[in-house]
Amino acid sequence: MKTLAVHSYKELEAAISGENRAFLLLYKSGSENSDCALERLEKTNVDAHTLITADVNSVRDIHESLEVTTVPSLVVFQKGKTVNIIKGCQTEAAYRSIFSGQEIGAFAGEKGGKSKQVTVYTTPTCSWCTTLKTYLDQNQVRYREINVASDTAAAEAMVRRSGQQGVPQTEINGQMIVGFDKARINQLLEIK
């Protein structure tokens, strides 16, 4: 995948001008989630697209102009207009789906659906966490993964929301699911 770093909103406008679909990663270098997103995007090996990048440490006008308040965020443009914003670090499979136009929630306004906000709380040694992530990847569900073993603030927030310490836990549009409850996940994500 080719990458192009831009340093202003004007440069971004020039980069997406005339492109049917364009992709911008807003990130903050040195941030664990941002570094994760950049690394995984670079590994997707999708030659048909250029990934435009902007580091909010030095570029101040792009995220404000696009009204993006959290990074990392992958902004999807269609004919110069923002059609989707994917927040957090996603899996390589999820990024490949986004580049192919198959992401869940893409163009939700045109299809009449609504994008789902999915967060998965995990630890590195949890086998059910791996099973859950594999299931979501197979169903092309975008999600943000939070490793609660290395993020104590996120672990505390997870326990406040669910009342449980065990992982995996999945938050779908604000509803918490403890464990790998496939039926409940299918219901909330409308997986048939």
XYZ file of N, CA and C in Angstrom:
576
model
N 0.838 -1.162 0.000
C 0.000 0.000 0.000
C 0.893 1.240 0.000
N 0.517 2.200 -0.820
C 1.250 3.467 -0.859
C 0.700 4.373 0.238
N 1.577 5.149 0.869
C 1.132 6.126 1.859
C 1.580 7.509 1.433
N 0.763 8.482 1.794
C 1.033 9.875 1.474
C 0.738 10.699 2.715
N 1.751 11.317 3.274
C 1.557 12.165 4.454
C 1.164 13.565 3.998
N 0.118 14.108 4.622
C -0.296 15.483 4.338
C -0.100 16.310 5.602
N 0.072 17.624 5.397
C 0.408 18.494 6.520
C -0.588 19.627 6.717
N -1.671 19.637 5.917
C -2.703 20.663 6.077
C -3.989 20.187 5.408
N -5.083 20.847 5.749
C -6.374 20.519 5.144
C -6.332 20.790 3.635
N -5.620 21.829 3.247
C -5.491 22.160 1.817
C -4.807 21.018 1.065
N -3.747 20.443 1.656
C -3.069 19.295 1.033
C -4.001 18.087 0.957
N -4.807 17.888 1.994
C -5.770 16.784 1.984
C -6.768 16.958 0.847
N -7.318 18.150 0.705
C -8.281 18.412 -0.370
C -7.665 18.105 -1.737
N -6.421 18.479 -1.937
C -5.749 18.205 -3.205
C -5.561 16.698 -3.400
N -5.246 15.980 -2.316
C -4.996 14.532 -2.405
C -6.258 13.743 -2.733
N -7.425 14.177 -2.236
C -8.658 13.421 -2.487
C -9.419 13.925 -3.710
N -8.991 15.045 -4.239
C -9.651 15.620 -5.408
C -9.588 14.650 -6.592
N -10.728 14.372 -7.173
C -10.788 13.495 -8.334
C -10.771 12.013 -8.020
N -10.598 11.657 -6.760
C -10.578 10.244 -6.366
C -12.001 9.767 -6.091
N -12.341 8.582 -6.607
C -13.651 8.017 -6.309
C -13.756 7.673 -4.826
N -12.749 6.934 -4.310
C -12.674 6.615 -2.876
C -11.275 6.971 -2.391
N -11.226 7.550 -1.199
C -9.943 7.910 -0.599
C -10.006 7.610 0.894
N -8.832 7.396 1.495
C -8.750 6.985 2.893
C -7.717 7.833 3.614
N -8.117 8.385 4.757
C -7.234 9.217 5.567
C -7.161 8.635 6.966
N -5.937 8.402 7.446
C -5.745 7.996 8.830
C -5.274 9.208 9.617
N -6.104 9.645 10.562
C -5.703 10.663 11.520
C -5.165 9.916 12.728
N -3.938 10.204 13.105
C -3.317 9.460 14.197
C -2.428 10.387 15.013
N -2.004 9.896 16.159
C -1.090 10.641 17.028
C 0.125 9.762 17.263
N 1.241 10.099 16.639
C 2.442 9.271 16.776
C 2.842 9.185 18.242
N 3.281 7.997 18.638
C 3.648 7.761 20.017
C 2.515 7.210 20.854
N 1.295 7.233 20.335
C 0.136 6.673 21.035
C 0.019 5.197 20.657
N -0.212 4.325 21.649
C -0.271 2.881 21.391
C -1.340 2.526 20.353
N -2.564 3.061 20.507
C -3.634 2.748 19.554
C -3.332 3.288 18.160
N -2.787 4.497 18.088
C -2.456 5.084 16.788
C -1.349 4.296 16.092
N -0.306 3.940 16.844
C 0.779 3.154 16.256
C 0.260 1.798 15.786
N -0.673 1.201 16.544
C -1.294 -0.072 16.162
C -2.037 0.080 14.836
N -2.849 1.133 14.719
C -3.632 1.351 13.495
C -2.722 1.552 12.289
N -1.703 2.380 12.439
C -0.785 2.647 11.332
C -0.062 1.376 10.901
N 0.410 0.606 11.863
C 1.128 -0.637 11.559
C 0.218 -1.634 10.835
N -0.994 -1.814 11.331
C -1.908 -2.779 10.706
C -2.360 -2.321 9.328
N -2.579 -1.025 9.156
C -2.957 -0.519 7.836
C -1.845 -0.747 6.825
N -0.612 -0.531 7.243
C 0.518 -0.728 6.332
C 0.690 -2.198 5.959
N 0.207 -3.122 6.790
C 0.318 -4.553 6.519
C -0.807 -5.097 5.643
N -1.808 -4.297 5.329
C -2.962 -4.826 4.588
C -2.635 -5.176 3.140
N -1.580 -4.587 2.593
C -1.148 -4.908 1.219
C -2.247 -4.743 0.187
N -2.972 -3.645 0.257
C -3.997 -3.339 -0.744
C -3.383 -2.336 -1.704
N -2.938 -2.821 -2.873
C -2.205 -1.974 -3.815
C -3.081 -0.959 -4.538
N -4.376 -1.195 -4.591
C -5.260 -0.347 -5.379
C -5.496 1.024 -4.742
N -5.111 1.207 -3.488
C -5.419 2.453 -2.800
C -4.180 3.082 -2.196
N -4.272 4.395 -2.034
C -3.261 5.148 -1.306
C -3.851 5.515 0.043
N -3.075 5.330 1.084
C -3.484 5.729 2.418
C -2.876 7.094 2.693
N -3.733 8.062 2.929
C -3.298 9.403 3.292
C -3.193 9.432 4.812
N -2.110 9.987 5.329
C -1.932 10.038 6.778
C -1.708 11.476 7.239
N -2.159 11.743 8.468
C -1.918 13.044 9.083
C -1.727 12.831 10.580
N -0.590 13.256 11.083
C -0.248 13.139 12.500
C -0.750 14.396 13.213
N -1.709 14.233 14.130
C -2.301 15.392 14.809
C -1.319 16.080 15.756
N -0.154 15.471 15.989
C 0.879 16.170 16.761
C 1.360 17.414 16.027
N 1.362 17.365 14.687
C 1.863 18.493 13.916
C 0.833 19.093 12.962
N -0.214 18.354 12.643
C -1.244 18.856 11.726
C -2.480 19.186 12.564
N -2.843 20.438 12.599
C -3.901 20.875 13.511
C -5.244 21.166 12.828
N -5.263 21.395 11.530
C -6.512 21.856 10.928
C -7.383 20.754 10.324
N -6.843 19.572 10.068
C -7.628 18.528 9.397
C -8.696 17.960 10.317
N -8.297 17.482 11.510
C -9.297 16.867 12.387
C -10.356 17.875 12.808
N -9.991 19.135 12.973
C -10.971 20.160 13.320
C -11.942 20.389 12.161
N -11.427 20.463 10.934
C -12.284 20.677 9.764
C -13.242 19.518 9.545
N -12.774 18.290 9.830
C -13.608 17.102 9.638
C -14.431 16.761 10.886
N -14.231 17.526 11.960
C -14.926 17.315 13.243
C -14.652 15.920 13.810
N -13.411 15.475 13.692
C -12.980 14.205 14.276
C -12.361 14.524 15.630
N -12.887 13.899 16.692
C -12.447 14.245 18.039
C -11.560 13.187 18.685
N -11.451 11.997 18.084
C -10.601 10.958 18.654
C -9.692 10.377 17.575
N -8.507 9.988 18.000
C -7.575 9.319 17.092
C -7.112 8.034 17.748
N -6.803 7.015 16.982
C -6.803 7.019 15.520
C -8.217 6.930 14.957
N -8.406 7.580 13.820
C -9.653 7.492 13.079
C -9.319 7.361 11.601
N -9.937 6.376 10.964
C -9.785 6.202 9.519
C -11.012 6.827 8.864
N -10.784 7.852 8.064
C -11.871 8.568 7.400
C -11.966 8.069 5.967
N -13.174 7.649 5.586
C -13.419 7.156 4.234
C -14.150 8.252 3.460
N -13.582 8.616 2.317
C -14.186 9.629 1.450
C -14.702 8.959 0.185
N -15.836 9.424 -0.295
C -16.342 9.008 -1.597
C -16.623 10.282 -2.375
N -15.940 10.431 -3.499
C -16.050 11.618 -4.348
C -15.890 12.893 -3.530
N -14.897 12.885 -2.638
C -14.561 14.072 -1.863
C -15.392 14.305 -0.617
N -16.400 13.486 -0.377
C -17.264 13.658 0.789
C -17.008 12.549 1.815
N -17.030 12.901 3.096
C -16.858 11.924 4.165
C -18.083 11.021 4.218
N -17.856 9.688 4.122
C -18.974 8.742 4.189
C -18.885 7.813 5.389
N -17.715 7.729 6.024
C -17.582 6.856 7.178
C -16.342 7.256 7.963
N -16.413 7.089 9.289
C -15.265 7.307 10.151
C -15.159 6.091 11.056
N -14.042 5.382 10.962
C -13.821 4.178 11.757
C -12.802 4.533 12.830
N -13.230 4.441 14.087
C -12.377 4.863 15.197
C -11.634 3.680 15.791
N -10.440 3.945 16.293
C -9.666 2.930 16.992
C -8.811 2.099 16.054
N -8.087 1.170 16.648
C -7.233 0.240 15.904
C -8.057 -0.990 15.558
N -8.140 -1.321 14.284
C -8.910 -2.464 13.810
C -7.957 -3.597 13.406
N -8.512 -4.746 13.114
C -7.693 -5.860 12.631
C -7.332 -5.627 11.169
N -6.311 -6.336 10.704
C -5.939 -6.236 9.290
C -7.091 -6.672 8.398
N -7.825 -7.721 8.810
C -8.972 -8.197 8.030
C -10.049 -7.114 7.933
N -10.277 -6.416 9.025
C -11.275 -5.343 9.009
C -10.839 -4.221 8.073
N -9.548 -3.866 8.110
C -9.062 -2.821 7.209
C -9.175 -3.254 5.745
N -8.875 -4.528 5.449
C -9.033 -5.012 4.069
C -10.497 -4.884 3.633
N -11.423 -5.202 4.527
C -12.852 -5.076 4.213
C -13.225 -3.624 3.942
N -12.669 -2.730 4.727
C -12.957 -1.302 4.531
C -12.472 -0.856 3.162
N -11.243 -1.243 2.784
C -10.707 -0.837 1.489
C -11.485 -1.448 0.326
N -12.066 -2.625 0.547
C -12.847 -3.254 -0.529
C -14.280 -2.740 -0.567
N -14.654 -1.906 0.400
C -16.004 -1.345 0.412
C -17.028 -2.248 1.063
N -16.599 -3.276 1.791
C -17.533 -4.231 2.386
C -17.726 -4.012 3.878
N -17.237 -2.885 4.409
C -17.330 -2.714 5.852
C -18.774 -2.543 6.304
N -19.078 -3.086 7.471
C -20.402 -2.939 8.051
C -20.580 -1.494 8.450
N -21.728 -0.950 8.121
C -22.018 0.421 8.496
C -21.566 1.434 7.459
N -20.858 1.018 6.440
C -20.441 1.957 5.413
C -21.656 2.437 4.653
N -21.674 3.695 4.381
C -22.764 4.302 3.635
C -24.115 3.965 4.276
N -24.162 3.991 5.589
C -25.370 3.604 6.326
C -26.556 4.451 5.907
N -26.324 5.707 5.632
C -27.429 6.574 5.235
C -28.062 6.128 3.932
N -27.252 5.620 3.000
C -27.784 5.175 1.719
C -28.513 3.852 1.849
N -28.052 2.966 2.735
C -28.659 1.647 2.861
C -29.775 1.621 3.896
N -29.923 2.705 4.650
C -30.969 2.762 5.654
C -30.592 2.095 6.960
N -29.383 1.536 7.063
C -28.946 0.888 8.292
C -28.228 1.871 9.186
N -27.701 1.371 10.277
C -26.958 2.217 11.196
C -25.675 1.504 11.582
N -24.580 2.252 11.583
C -23.293 1.683 11.934
C -23.281 1.266 13.396
N -22.685 0.131 13.683
C -22.582 -0.384 15.045
C -21.228 0.020 15.626
N -21.237 0.475 16.867
C -19.997 0.783 17.578
C -19.669 -0.424 18.448
N -18.572 -1.110 18.140
C -18.217 -2.345 18.834
C -16.839 -2.196 19.467
N -16.771 -2.479 20.778
C -15.509 -2.482 21.504
C -15.359 -3.833 22.175
N -14.183 -4.451 22.008
C -13.912 -5.751 22.604
C -12.813 -5.576 23.645
N -13.106 -5.985 24.872
C -12.143 -5.914 25.972
C -11.490 -7.283 26.107
N -10.158 -7.312 26.063
C -9.424 -8.578 26.017
C -8.199 -8.536 26.913
N -7.564 -9.714 27.037
C -6.214 -9.830 27.586
C -5.433 -10.737 26.630
N -4.113 -10.637 26.615
C -3.315 -11.421 25.661
C -3.415 -12.936 25.845
N -3.683 -13.415 27.050
C -3.683 -14.862 27.303
C -5.073 -15.493 27.263
N -6.077 -14.743 26.885
C -7.468 -15.208 26.914
C -7.834 -15.918 25.611
N -8.062 -17.232 25.675
C -8.392 -17.990 24.459
C -9.787 -17.632 23.943
N -10.736 -17.343 24.830
C -12.079 -16.955 24.379
C -12.053 -15.593 23.699
N -11.107 -14.743 24.092
C -10.946 -13.445 23.426
C -10.559 -13.662 21.965
N -9.640 -14.583 21.741
C -9.208 -14.909 20.381
C -10.364 -15.482 19.575
N -11.153 -16.358 20.191
C -12.320 -16.939 19.519
C -13.306 -15.843 19.124
N -13.565 -14.919 20.037
C -14.496 -13.822 19.766
C -13.991 -12.952 18.617
N -12.719 -12.567 18.650
C -12.165 -11.713 17.600
C -12.199 -12.418 16.247
N -11.900 -13.717 16.229
C -11.962 -14.486 14.983
C -13.388 -14.491 14.437
N -14.362 -14.682 15.309
C -15.774 -14.687 14.889
C -16.166 -13.329 14.293
N -15.770 -12.243 14.952
C -16.092 -10.910 14.437
C -15.400 -10.667 13.100
N -14.139 -11.087 12.982
C -13.412 -10.935 11.712
C -14.097 -11.713 10.592
N -14.531 -12.938 10.874
C -15.201 -13.759 9.865
C -16.494 -13.121 9.382
N -17.145 -12.358 10.247
C -18.391 -11.687 9.886
C -18.166 -10.235 9.488
N -16.902 -9.881 9.258
C -16.498 -8.551 8.797
C -17.062 -7.445 9.675
N -16.981 -7.656 10.979
C -17.426 -6.660 11.948
C -16.215 -5.847 12.383
N -16.297 -4.544 12.209
C -15.243 -3.661 12.689
C -15.382 -3.543 14.189
N -14.272 -3.545 14.872
C -14.311 -3.370 16.318
C -13.026 -2.728 16.797
N -13.131 -2.136 17.956
C -11.962 -1.569 18.627
C -11.594 -2.535 19.733
N -10.345 -2.929 19.783
C -9.878 -3.857 20.818
C -9.132 -3.088 21.897
N -9.483 -3.364 23.161
C -8.795 -2.753 24.288
C -8.224 -3.865 25.155
N -6.912 -3.853 25.330
C -6.227 -4.825 26.178
C -6.285 -4.308 27.613
N -7.184 -4.880 28.425
C -7.360 -4.397 29.799
C -6.207 -4.805 30.716
N -5.367 -5.711 30.271
C -4.189 -6.084 31.069
C -3.166 -4.955 31.094
N -3.136 -4.150 30.046
C -2.161 -3.058 29.983
C -2.798 -1.683 30.141
N -4.125 -1.614 30.261
C -4.823 -0.332 30.383
C -5.738 -0.388 31.599
N -5.213 0.006 32.763
C -5.989 -0.112 34.005
C -7.215 0.792 34.018
N -7.126 1.967 33.407
C -8.285 2.867 33.359
C -9.419 2.224 32.564
N -9.068 1.580 31.446
C -10.084 0.896 30.636
C -10.653 -0.296 31.392
N -9.808 -1.009 32.129
C -10.280 -2.153 32.921
C -11.283 -1.695 33.969
N -10.982 -0.590 34.644
C -11.898 -0.056 35.653
C -13.210 0.394 35.017
N -13.136 1.037 33.862
C -14.347 1.478 33.161
C -15.189 0.278 32.735
N -14.534 -0.792 32.266
C -15.240 -2.010 31.864
C -15.998 -2.592 33.055
N -15.348 -2.681 34.201
C -15.986 -3.241 35.405
C -17.159 -2.364 35.847
N -17.011 -1.043 35.754
C -18.124 -0.146 36.106
C -19.329 -0.387 35.200
N -19.076 -0.606 33.893
C -20.185 -0.806 32.944
C -20.883 -2.151 33.141
N -20.104 -3.205 33.375
C -20.681 -4.556 33.388
C -20.818 -5.164 34.778
N -20.034 -4.667 35.727
C -20.016 -5.277 37.047
C -19.188 -6.557 37.092
N -18.475 -6.882 36.019
C -17.689 -8.109 35.899
C -16.243 -7.785 35.531
N -15.319 -8.641 35.993
C -13.905 -8.457 35.680
C -13.426 -9.366 34.549
N -14.138 -10.445 34.278
C -13.687 -11.420 33.290
C -13.742 -10.893 31.868
N -12.923 -11.490 31.024
C -12.911 -11.167 29.601
C -13.114 -12.458 28.809
N -13.582 -12.389 27.589
C -13.839 -11.167 26.853
C -15.142 -10.506 27.286
N -15.191 -9.213 27.036
C -16.426 -8.466 27.150
C -16.553 -7.655 25.876
N -17.770 -7.548 25.405
C -18.027 -6.834 24.168
C -19.072 -5.761 24.434
N -18.771 -4.550 24.006
C -19.735 -3.459 24.107
C -20.226 -3.149 22.705
N -21.528 -3.288 22.502
C -22.133 -3.015 21.198
C -23.170 -1.924 21.389
N -22.883 -0.752 20.809
C -23.770 0.407 20.951
C -24.181 0.625 22.402
N -23.216 0.512 23.328
C -23.464 0.789 24.730
C -23.962 -0.378 25.559
N -24.264 -1.520 24.942
C -24.723 -2.703 25.674
C -23.561 -3.662 25.878
N -23.364 -4.084 27.130
C -22.247 -4.965 27.472
C -22.656 -6.430 27.392
N -21.771 -7.247 26.830
C -21.941 -8.702 26.777
C -20.707 -9.304 27.429
N -20.922 -10.102 28.468
C -19.821 -10.740 29.174
C -19.629 -12.140 28.591
N -18.391 -12.472 28.221
C -18.105 -13.781 27.628
C -18.415 -13.792 26.136
N -18.266 -14.952 25.538
C -18.561 -15.119 24.111
C -19.986 -15.654 23.973
N -20.958 -14.738 24.097
C -22.378 -15.058 23.985
C -22.782 -14.841 22.522
N -22.573 -15.875 21.721
C -22.765 -15.781 20.272
C -24.181 -15.352 19.903
N -25.183 -15.890 20.582
C -26.574 -15.555 20.267
C -26.846 -14.074 20.505
N -26.353 -13.552 21.617
C -26.573 -12.133 21.936
C -25.783 -11.235 20.977
N -24.570 -11.631 20.650
C -23.769 -10.869 19.690
C -24.463 -10.845 18.337
N -24.943 -12.003 17.888
C -25.659 -12.067 16.610
C -26.888 -11.166 16.618
N -27.602 -11.151 17.743
C -28.810 -10.337 17.842
C -28.468 -8.852 17.740
N -27.488 -8.409 18.516
C -27.163 -6.983 18.533
C -26.501 -6.517 17.235
N -25.741 -7.402 16.583
C -25.072 -7.031 15.332
C -25.893 -7.396 14.095
N -27.044 -8.013 14.323
C -27.934 -8.433 13.236
C -27.216 -9.381 12.270
N -26.496 -10.353 12.854
C -25.822 -11.391 12.062
C -26.793 -12.527 11.922
N -27.037 -12.961 10.715
C -27.996 -14.057 10.466
C -27.294 -15.382 10.478
